[in-house]
Coordinates of C-alpha atoms in Angstrom, one line a residue:
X1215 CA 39.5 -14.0 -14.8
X1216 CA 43.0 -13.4 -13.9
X1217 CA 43.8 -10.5 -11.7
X1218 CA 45.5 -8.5 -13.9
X1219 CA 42.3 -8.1 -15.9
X1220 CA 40.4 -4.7 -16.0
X1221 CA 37.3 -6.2 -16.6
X1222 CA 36.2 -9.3 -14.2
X1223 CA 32.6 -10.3 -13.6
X1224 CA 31.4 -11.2 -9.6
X1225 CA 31.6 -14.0 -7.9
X1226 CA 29.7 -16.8 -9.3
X1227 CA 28.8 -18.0 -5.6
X1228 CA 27.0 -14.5 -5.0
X1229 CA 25.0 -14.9 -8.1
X1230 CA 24.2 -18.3 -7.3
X1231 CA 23.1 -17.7 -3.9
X1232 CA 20.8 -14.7 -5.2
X1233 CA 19.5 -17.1 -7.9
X1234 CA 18.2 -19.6 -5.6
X1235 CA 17.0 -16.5 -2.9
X1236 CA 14.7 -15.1 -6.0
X1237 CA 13.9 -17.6 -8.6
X1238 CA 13.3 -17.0 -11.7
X1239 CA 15.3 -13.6 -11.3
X1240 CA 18.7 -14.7 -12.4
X1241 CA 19.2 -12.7 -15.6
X1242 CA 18.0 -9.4 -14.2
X1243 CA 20.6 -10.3 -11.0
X1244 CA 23.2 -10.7 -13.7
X1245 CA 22.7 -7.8 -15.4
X1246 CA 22.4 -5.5 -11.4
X1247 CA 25.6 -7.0 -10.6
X1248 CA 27.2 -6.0 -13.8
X1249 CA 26.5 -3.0 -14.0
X1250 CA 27.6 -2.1 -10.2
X1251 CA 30.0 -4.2 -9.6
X1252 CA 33.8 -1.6 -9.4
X1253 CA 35.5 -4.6 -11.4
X1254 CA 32.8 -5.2 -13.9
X1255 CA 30.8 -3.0 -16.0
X1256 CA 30.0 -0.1 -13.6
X1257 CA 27.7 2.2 -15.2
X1258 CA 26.5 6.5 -14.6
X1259 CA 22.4 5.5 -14.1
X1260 CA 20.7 2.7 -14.0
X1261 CA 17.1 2.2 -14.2
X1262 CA 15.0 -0.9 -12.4
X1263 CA 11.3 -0.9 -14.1
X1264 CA 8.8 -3.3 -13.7
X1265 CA 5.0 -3.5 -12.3
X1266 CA 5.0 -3.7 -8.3
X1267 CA 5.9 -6.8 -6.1
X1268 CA 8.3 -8.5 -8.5
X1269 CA 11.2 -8.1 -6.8
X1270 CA 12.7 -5.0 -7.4
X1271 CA 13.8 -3.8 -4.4
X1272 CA 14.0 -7.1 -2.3
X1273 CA 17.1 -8.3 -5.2
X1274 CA 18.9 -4.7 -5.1
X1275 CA 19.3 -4.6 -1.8
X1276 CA 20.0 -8.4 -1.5
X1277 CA 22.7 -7.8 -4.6
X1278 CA 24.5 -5.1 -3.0
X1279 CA 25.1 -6.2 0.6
X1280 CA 26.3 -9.3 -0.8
X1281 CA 28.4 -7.7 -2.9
X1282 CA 29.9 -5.3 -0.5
X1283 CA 30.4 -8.3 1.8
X1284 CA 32.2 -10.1 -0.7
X1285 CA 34.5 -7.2 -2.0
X1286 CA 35.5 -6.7 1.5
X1287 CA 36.5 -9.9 2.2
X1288 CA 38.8 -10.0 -0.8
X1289 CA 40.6 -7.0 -0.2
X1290 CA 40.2 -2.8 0.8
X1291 CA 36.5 -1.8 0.6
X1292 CA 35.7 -1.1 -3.2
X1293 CA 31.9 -0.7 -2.9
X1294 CA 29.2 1.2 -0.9
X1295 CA 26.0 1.8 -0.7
X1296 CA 22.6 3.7 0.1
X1297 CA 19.4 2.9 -0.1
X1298 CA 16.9 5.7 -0.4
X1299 CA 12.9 4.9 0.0
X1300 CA 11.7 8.2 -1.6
X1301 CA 7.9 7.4 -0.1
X1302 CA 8.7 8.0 3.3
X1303 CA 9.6 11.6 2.9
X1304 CA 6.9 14.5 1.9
X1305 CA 9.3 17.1 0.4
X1306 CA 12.7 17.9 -1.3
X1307 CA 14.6 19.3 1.7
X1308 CA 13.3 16.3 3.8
X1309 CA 15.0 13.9 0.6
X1310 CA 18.0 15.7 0.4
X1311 CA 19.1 16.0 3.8
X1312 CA 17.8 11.7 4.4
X1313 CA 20.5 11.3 1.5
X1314 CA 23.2 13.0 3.1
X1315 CA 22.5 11.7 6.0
X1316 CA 22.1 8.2 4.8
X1317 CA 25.7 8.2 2.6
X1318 CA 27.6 9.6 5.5
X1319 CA 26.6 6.4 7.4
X1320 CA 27.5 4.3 5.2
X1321 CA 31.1 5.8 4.8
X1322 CA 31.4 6.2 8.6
X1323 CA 32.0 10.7 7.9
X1324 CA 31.4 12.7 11.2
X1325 CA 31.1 16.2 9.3
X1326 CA 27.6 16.0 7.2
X1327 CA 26.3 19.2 7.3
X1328 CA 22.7 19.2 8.9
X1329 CA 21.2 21.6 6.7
X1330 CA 20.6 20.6 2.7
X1331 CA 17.9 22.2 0.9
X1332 CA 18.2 22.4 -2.7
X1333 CA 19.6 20.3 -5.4
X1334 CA 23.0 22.3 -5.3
X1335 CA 24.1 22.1 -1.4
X1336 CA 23.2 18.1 -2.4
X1337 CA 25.5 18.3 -4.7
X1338 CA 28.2 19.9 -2.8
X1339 CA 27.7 17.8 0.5
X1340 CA 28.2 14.4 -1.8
X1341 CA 31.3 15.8 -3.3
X1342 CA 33.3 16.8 -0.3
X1343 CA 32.4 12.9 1.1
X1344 CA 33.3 11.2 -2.3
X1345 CA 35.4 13.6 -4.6
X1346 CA 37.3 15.1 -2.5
X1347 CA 38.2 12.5 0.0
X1348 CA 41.2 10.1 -1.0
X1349 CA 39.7 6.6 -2.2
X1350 CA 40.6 3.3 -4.1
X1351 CA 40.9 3.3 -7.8
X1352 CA 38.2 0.9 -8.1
X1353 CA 36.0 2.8 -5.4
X1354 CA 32.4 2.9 -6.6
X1355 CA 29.1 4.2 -4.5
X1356 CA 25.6 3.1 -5.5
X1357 CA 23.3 5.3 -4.4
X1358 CA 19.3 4.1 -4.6
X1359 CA 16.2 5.7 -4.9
X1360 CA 13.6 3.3 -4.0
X1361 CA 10.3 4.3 -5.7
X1362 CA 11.4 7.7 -7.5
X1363 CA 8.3 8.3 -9.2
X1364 CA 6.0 8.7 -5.7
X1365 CA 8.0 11.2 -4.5
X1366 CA 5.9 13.7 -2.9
X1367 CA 6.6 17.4 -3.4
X1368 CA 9.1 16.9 -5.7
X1369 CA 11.2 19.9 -7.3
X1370 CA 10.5 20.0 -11.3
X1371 CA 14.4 19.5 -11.5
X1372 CA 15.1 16.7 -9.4
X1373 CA 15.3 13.7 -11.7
X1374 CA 17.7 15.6 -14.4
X1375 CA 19.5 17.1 -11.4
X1376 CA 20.2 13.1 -9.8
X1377 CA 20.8 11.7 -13.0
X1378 CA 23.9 14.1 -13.7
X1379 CA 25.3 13.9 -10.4
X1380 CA 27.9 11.0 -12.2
X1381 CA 29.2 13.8 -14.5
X1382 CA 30.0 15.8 -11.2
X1383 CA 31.4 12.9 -9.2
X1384 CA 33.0 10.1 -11.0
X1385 CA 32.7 7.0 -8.5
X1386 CA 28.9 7.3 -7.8
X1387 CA 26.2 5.1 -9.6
X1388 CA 22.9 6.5 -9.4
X1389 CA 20.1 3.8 -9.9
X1390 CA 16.6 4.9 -10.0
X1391 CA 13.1 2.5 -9.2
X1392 CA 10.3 2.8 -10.7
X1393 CA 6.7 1.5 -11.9
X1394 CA 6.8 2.6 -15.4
X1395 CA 8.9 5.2 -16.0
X1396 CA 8.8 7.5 -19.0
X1397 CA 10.5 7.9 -21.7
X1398 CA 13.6 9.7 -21.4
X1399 CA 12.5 10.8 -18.0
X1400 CA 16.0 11.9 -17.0
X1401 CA 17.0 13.9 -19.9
X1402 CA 20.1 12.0 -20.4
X1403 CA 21.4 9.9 -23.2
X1404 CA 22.6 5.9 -22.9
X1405 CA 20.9 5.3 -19.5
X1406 CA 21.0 1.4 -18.8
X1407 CA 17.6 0.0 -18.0
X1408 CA 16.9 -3.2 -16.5
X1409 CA 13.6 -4.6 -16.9
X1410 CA 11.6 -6.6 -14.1
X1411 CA 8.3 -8.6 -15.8
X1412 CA 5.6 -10.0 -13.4
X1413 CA 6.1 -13.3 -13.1
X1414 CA 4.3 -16.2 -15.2
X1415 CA 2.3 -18.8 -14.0
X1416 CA 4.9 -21.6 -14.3
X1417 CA 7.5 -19.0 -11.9
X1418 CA 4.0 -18.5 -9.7
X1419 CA 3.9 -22.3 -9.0
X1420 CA 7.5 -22.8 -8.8
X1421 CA 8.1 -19.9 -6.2
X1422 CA 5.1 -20.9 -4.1
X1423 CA 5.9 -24.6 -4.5
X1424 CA 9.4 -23.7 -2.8
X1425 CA 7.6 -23.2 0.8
X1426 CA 4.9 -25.7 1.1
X1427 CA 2.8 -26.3 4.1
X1428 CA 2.8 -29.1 7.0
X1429 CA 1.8 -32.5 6.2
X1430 CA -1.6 -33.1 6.4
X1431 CA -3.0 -35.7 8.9
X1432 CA -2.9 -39.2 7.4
X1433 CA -0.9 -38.0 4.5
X1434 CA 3.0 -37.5 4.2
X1435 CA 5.4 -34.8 3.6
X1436 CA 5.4 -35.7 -0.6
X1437 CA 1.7 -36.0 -0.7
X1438 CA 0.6 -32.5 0.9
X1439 CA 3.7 -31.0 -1.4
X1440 CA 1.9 -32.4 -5.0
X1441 CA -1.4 -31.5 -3.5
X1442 CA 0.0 -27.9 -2.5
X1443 CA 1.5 -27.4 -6.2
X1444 CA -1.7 -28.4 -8.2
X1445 CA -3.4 -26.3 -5.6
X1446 CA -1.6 -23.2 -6.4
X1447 CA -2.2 -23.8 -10.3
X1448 CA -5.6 -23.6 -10.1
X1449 CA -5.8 -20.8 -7.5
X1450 CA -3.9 -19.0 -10.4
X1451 CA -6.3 -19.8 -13.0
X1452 CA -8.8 -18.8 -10.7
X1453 CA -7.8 -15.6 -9.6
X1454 CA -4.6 -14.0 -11.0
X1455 CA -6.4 -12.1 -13.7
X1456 CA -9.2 -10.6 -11.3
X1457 CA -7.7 -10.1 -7.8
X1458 CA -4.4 -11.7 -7.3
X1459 CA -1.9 -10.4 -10.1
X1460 CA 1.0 -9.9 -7.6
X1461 CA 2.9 -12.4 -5.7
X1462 CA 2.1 -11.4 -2.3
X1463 CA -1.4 -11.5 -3.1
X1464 CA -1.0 -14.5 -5.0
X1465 CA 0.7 -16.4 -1.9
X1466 CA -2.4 -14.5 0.5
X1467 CA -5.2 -15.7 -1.4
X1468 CA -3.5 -19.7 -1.2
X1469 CA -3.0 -19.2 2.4
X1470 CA -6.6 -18.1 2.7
X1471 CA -8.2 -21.3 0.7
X1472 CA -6.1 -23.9 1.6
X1473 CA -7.6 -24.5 4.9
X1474 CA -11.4 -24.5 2.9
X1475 CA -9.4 -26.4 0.0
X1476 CA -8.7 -29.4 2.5
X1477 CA -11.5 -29.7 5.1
X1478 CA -12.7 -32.3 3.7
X1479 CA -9.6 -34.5 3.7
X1480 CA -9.7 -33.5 7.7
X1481 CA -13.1 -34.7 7.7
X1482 CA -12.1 -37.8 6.0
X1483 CA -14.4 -37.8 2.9
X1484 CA -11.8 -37.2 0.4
X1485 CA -7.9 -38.2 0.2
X1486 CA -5.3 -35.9 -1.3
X1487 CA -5.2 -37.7 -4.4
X1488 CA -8.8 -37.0 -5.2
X1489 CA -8.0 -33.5 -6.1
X1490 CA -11.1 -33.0 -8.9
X1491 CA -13.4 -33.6 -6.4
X1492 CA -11.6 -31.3 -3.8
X1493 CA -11.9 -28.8 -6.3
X1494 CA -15.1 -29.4 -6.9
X1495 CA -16.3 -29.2 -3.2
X1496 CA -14.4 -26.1 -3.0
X1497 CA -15.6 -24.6 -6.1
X1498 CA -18.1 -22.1 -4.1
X1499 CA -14.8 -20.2 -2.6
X1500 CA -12.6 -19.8 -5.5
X1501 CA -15.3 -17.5 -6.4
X1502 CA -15.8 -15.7 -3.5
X1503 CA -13.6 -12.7 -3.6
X1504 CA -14.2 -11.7 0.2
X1505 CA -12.2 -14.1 1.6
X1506 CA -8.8 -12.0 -0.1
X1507 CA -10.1 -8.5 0.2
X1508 CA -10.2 -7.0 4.2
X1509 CA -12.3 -4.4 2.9
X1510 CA -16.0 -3.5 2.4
X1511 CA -16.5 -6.7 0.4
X1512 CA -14.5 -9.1 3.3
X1513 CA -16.1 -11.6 5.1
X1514 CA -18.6 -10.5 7.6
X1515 CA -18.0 -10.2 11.3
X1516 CA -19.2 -12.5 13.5
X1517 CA -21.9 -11.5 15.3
X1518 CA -23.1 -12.9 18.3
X1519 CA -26.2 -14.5 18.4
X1520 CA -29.4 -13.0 19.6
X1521 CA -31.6 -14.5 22.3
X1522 CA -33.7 -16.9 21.7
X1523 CA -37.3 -16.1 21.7
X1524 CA -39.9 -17.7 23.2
X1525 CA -41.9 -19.6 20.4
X1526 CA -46.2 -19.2 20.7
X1527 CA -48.1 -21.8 22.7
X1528 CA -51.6 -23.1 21.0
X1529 CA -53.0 -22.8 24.1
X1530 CA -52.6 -18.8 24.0
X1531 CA -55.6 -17.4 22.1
X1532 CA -54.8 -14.8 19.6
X1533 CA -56.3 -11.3 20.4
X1534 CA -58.7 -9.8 18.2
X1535 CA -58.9 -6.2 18.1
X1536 CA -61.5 -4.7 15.4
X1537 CA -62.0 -7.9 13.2
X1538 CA -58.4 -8.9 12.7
X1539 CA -56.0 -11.1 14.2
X1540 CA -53.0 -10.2 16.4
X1541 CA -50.8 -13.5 16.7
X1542 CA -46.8 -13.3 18.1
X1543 CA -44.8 -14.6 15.1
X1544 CA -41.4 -15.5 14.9
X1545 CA -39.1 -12.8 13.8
X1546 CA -37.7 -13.6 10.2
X1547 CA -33.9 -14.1 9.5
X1548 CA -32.4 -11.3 7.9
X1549 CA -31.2 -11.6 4.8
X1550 CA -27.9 -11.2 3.3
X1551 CA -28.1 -7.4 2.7
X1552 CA -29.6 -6.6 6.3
X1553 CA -25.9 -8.7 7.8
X1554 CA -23.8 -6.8 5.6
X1555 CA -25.4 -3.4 6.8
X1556 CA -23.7 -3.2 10.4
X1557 CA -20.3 -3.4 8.6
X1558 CA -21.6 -0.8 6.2
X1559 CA -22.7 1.2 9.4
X1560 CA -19.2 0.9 11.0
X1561 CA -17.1 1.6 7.9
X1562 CA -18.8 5.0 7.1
X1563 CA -18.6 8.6 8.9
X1564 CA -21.4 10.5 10.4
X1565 CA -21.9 13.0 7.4
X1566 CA -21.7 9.9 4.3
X1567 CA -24.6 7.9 6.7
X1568 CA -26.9 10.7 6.9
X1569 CA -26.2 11.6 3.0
X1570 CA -26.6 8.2 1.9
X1571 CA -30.3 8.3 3.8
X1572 CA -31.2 11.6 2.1
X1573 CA -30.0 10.6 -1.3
X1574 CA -32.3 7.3 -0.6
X1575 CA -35.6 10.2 0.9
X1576 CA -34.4 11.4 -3.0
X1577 CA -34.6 8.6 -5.1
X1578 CA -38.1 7.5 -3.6
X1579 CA -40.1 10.4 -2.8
X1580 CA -41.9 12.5 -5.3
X1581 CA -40.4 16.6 -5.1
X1582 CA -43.9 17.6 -4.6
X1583 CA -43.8 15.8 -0.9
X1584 CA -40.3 17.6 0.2
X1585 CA -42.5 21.0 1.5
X1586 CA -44.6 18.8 3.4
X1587 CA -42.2 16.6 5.1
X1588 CA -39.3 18.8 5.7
X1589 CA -40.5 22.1 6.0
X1590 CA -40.9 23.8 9.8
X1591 CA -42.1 27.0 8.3
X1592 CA -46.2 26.6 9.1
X1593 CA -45.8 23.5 11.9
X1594 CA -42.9 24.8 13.7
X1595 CA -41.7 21.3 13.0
X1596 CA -41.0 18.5 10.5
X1597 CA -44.1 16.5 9.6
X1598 CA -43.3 12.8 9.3
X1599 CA -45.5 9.9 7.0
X1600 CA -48.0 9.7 9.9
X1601 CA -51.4 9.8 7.8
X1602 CA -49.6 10.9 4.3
X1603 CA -49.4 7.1 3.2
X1604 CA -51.1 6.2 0.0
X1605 CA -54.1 3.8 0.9
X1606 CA -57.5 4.1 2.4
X1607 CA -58.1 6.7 4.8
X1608 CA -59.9 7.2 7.9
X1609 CA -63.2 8.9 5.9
X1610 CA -63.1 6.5 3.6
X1611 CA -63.5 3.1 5.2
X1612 CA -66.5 2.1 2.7
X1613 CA -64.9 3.3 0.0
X1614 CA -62.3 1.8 -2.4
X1615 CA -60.2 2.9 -4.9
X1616 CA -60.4 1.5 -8.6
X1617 CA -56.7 1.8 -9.3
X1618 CA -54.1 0.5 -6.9
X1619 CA -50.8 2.5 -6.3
X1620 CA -47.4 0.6 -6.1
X1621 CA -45.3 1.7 -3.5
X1622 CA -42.1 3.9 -4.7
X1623 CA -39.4 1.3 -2.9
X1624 CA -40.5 -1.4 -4.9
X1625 CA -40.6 0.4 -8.4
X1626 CA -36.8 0.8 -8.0
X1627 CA -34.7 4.1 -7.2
X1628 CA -35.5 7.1 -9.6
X1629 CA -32.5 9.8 -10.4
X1630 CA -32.5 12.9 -8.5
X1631 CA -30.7 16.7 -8.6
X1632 CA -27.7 16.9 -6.4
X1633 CA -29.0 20.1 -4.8
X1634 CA -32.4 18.7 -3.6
X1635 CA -30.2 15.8 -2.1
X1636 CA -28.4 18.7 -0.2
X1637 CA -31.1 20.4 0.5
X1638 CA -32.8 17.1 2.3
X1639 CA -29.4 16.6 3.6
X1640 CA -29.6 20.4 5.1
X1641 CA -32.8 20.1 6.7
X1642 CA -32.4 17.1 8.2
X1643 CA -29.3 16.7 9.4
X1644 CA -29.6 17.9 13.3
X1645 CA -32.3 16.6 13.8
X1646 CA -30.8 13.1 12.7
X1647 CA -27.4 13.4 14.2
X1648 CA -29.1 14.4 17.6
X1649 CA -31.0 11.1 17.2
X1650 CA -27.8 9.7 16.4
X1651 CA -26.0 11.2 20.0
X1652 CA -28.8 10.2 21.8
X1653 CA -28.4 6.5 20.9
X1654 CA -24.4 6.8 22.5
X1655 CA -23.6 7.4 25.7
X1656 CA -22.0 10.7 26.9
X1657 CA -18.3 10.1 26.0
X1658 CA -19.2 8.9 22.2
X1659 CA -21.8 12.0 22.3
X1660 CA -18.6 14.8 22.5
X1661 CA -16.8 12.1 20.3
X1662 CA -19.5 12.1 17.1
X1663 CA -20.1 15.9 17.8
X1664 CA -16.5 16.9 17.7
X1665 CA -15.9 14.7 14.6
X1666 CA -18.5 15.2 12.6
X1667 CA -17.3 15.8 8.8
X1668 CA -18.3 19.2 7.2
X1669 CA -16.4 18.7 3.9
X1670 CA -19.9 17.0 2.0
X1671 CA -18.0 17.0 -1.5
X1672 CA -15.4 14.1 0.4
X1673 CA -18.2 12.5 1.8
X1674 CA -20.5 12.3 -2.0
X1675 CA -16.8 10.9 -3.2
X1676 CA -16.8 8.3 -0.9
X1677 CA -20.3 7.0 -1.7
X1678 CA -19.3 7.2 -5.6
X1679 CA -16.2 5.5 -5.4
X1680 CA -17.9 2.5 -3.1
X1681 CA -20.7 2.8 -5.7
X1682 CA -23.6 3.4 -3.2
X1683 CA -24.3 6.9 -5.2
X1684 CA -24.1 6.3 -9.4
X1685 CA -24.1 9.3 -11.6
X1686 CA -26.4 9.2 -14.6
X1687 CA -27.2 11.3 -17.6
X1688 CA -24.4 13.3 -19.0
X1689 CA -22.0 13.2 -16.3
X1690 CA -22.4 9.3 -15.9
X1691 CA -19.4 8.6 -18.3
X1692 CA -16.8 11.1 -16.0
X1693 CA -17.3 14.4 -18.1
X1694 CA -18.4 17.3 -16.3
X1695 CA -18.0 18.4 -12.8
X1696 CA -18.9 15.6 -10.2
X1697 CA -20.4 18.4 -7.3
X1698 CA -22.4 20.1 -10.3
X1699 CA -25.7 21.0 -8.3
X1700 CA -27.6 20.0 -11.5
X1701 CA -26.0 17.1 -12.1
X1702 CA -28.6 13.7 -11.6
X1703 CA -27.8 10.7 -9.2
X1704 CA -29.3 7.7 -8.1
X1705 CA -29.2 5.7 -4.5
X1706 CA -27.7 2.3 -5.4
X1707 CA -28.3 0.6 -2.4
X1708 CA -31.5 -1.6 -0.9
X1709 CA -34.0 -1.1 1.5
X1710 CA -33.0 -3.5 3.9
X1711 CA -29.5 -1.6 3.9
X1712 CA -31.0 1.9 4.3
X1713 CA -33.4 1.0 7.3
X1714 CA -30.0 -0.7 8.7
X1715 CA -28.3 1.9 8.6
X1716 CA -30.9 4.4 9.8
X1717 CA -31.7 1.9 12.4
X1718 CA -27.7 2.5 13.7
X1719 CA -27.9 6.2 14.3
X1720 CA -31.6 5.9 15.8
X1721 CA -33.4 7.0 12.5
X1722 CA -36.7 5.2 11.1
X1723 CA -36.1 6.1 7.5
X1724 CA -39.7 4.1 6.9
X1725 CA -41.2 7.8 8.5
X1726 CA -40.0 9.8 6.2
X1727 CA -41.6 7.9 3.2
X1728 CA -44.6 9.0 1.4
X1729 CA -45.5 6.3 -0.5

């Protein structure tokens, strides 16, 4: 357009350049620039919308430094700008005065005041740096609030209170980002909205296919880029729906199987145009989640190996001792639950270990047992299994039973009352976290006594949200108060985990079993 116009769109170049930067984003880069560009189509508020990690942020700030660049280049600065990330701050004062603080940067003014705590000393402070201060006709300020709807602390006023401060001060654009914003969440009429969709699988493959990796060995440039780009469809089919719907975690969980993806061209079994049969051979990981998640459900640690036992000789006799055999066996490998238990171990506190070992006491021994094994009223101390166990006694070595009794642990956990958890929990609990100290040395000794949790309600929501305790009955489908002393639970973990994890504070939960 000429320069006489009063209406001229950016530069083409800028738009370009952004376009290529963030593909598949062109329209909504269009429609930013428009709407804060000082020549174009400048607008009061403007509202950026979309689900996370599609580019919201990344393109506005990208937009508006290259279009303050550009303006400046072409003649006296006509734009500014701030960028405000409302997450980082934990009240309104601490907003307010980042604001200030941030536009008087970017206009280069000495006199911000340092103290700004309500919407209204906001309001002055921006008009004394942008009203009232001589500027271009075209002069335009965007100013940015980065994740709006996480603010912390926020005064009931604040987003009306933002969203007028155009009608106040002429030049200044107010744009807002959010996840999903409601409905006529500012309480003002004709606000522009710009809406940013996650991104397809077609833009997936494209964006992705933009940055392939190194050349295989034995394979050119071309070769590993079509391997890479069929690659990345099927780890989209694979796993966008369940655990990687965002582009970051799209791009994390292909960095994560493409080294399993193409062992076996390193090997030299397969070649990169054999790609069913690479899929094929690498079927067992695409539907292994822990490879993408670092937490409880990641891959295990490696743990170093344990020393090698001496296997029996036949010329050793076997010792007999009262008509049975004593021979030295090998010990068995532990399975996959007793590997994942010293991660379990290491990921929860003092107070959820010791609950999740009396919820497990709950779930498998009878309430008619708890006066026996935990009470110190007639023994002066806690009386353990010893000669409790269900089977043939001492008097009664002739004599058999008819009907055989099935061990508790291996009929399954049975649903308990909260409050005889915590009364377990209660009883127990110095006694086990001395036996947990005495396992540590000195310095971890003051470190697990100083730290140990009291709150137990955080502790019983961390073992329901990793679902190792499941609510049933009534309260199972979220009605109802969750710390209801009446309400039923169940242990939802093994016994290889629970002897595990007694094992790692010094505790043999087999003891405290009845049956």
């Amino acid at each position: 357009m000429g320069n006489g116009s009063l209406f001229q769109l950016p530069d083409e170049l800028v738009i370009t350049a952004l376009a290529q930067a963030f593909p598949s984003r062109e329209p909504q880069i269009r429609a930013l620039a428009t709407l804060v560009h000082p020549s174009a189509a400048p607008c009061r508020n403007l509202v950026l919308y979309g689900t996370e990690s599609t580019g919201k942020s990344s393109i506005t700030a990208a937009l508006l430094a290259a279009l303050e660049s550009d303006i400046d280049d072409n003649g006296p600065p006509g734009l500014k700008f701030a960028i405000v990330n409302c997450v980082e701050y934990i009240t309104g004062r601490h907003l307010f005065e980042t604001v200030v603080g941030k536009v008087a940067s970017a206009l280069r003014w000495d006199g911000a005041p340092l103290k700004c705590e309500t919407v209204s000393q906001l309001t002055v402070a921006l008009s004394k740096m942008l009203k009232y201060t001589p500027r271009p006709d075209n002069f335009r300020f965007v100013l940015v609030f980065d994740g709006i709807d996480r603010q912390r602390e926020a005064p009931p006023n604040l987003l009306p209170a933002l969203a007028r401060l155009s009608e106040i001060i002429p030049s200044i654009t107010t744009v807002f980002i959010a996840t999903s914003p409601p409905a006529n969440f500012l309480h003002t009429p004709f606000v522009a909205h710009i809406h940013f969709p996650n991104y397809t699988k077609p833009e997936f493959v494209a964006i992705l296919g933009a940055s392939p990796p190194g050349p295989l060995p034995n394979t050119t440039q071309a070769e590993t880029t079509e391997l890479w780009t069929r690659f990345t469809a099927a780890v989209h089919d694979a796993l966008a729906r369940a655990a990687s719907r965002t582009l970051p975690s799209l791009r994390h969980a292909c960095q994560a199987l493409w080294p399993r993806f193409t062992a076996p061209i390193l090997a030299g079994t397969h070649v990169p145009r054999e790609f069913s049969k690479l899929l094929v051979a690498a079927r067992v990981h695409f539907h292994d989640e822990r490879l993408l998640d670092p937490g409880i459900v990641s891959a295990q640690r490696s743990q170093p190996p344990p020393p090698p036992t001496q296997a029996p000789t036949t010329s050793e006799p076997s010792a007999l001792t009262n008509g049975s055999a004593i021979t030295t066996a090998a010990i068995p490998k532990p399975t996959q639950s007793t590997a994942a238990a010293p991660d379990l171990a290491a990921l929860l506190p003092t107070t959820a270990r010791l609950l999740l070992l009396a919820a497990y006491l709950a779930s498998h021994n009878a309430a008619r047992h708890d006066l026996t094994l935990f009470s110190t009223h007639h023994h002066g101390r806690r009386r353990r299994r010893g000669g409790l166990s269900v089977g043939v006694g001492r008097g009664h070595a002739g004599r058999r039973s008819k009907h055989r009794k099935i061990a508790r642990k291996l009929l399954g956990a049975h649903a308990f009352v909260l409050e005889r958890m915590l009364a377990i929990f209660a009883s127990v609990r110095r006694e086990w976290d001395a036996a947990s100290a005495a396992s540590l040395s000195d310095d971890k000794q003051r470190m697990t006594t100083t730290t140990m949790d009291s709150d137990i309600g955080m502790a019983i929501a961390t073992l329901a949200s990793l679902r190792l305790l499941v609510r049933v009955g009534g309260g199972a489908a979220g009605n109802g108060d969750p710390m209801d002393r009446g309400g039923k639970w169940r242990v939802n973990v093994g016994w290889e985990v629970v002897r595990a994890l007694g094992r790692s504070i010094g505790v043999e939960i087999e003891d405290w079993l009845i049956e």
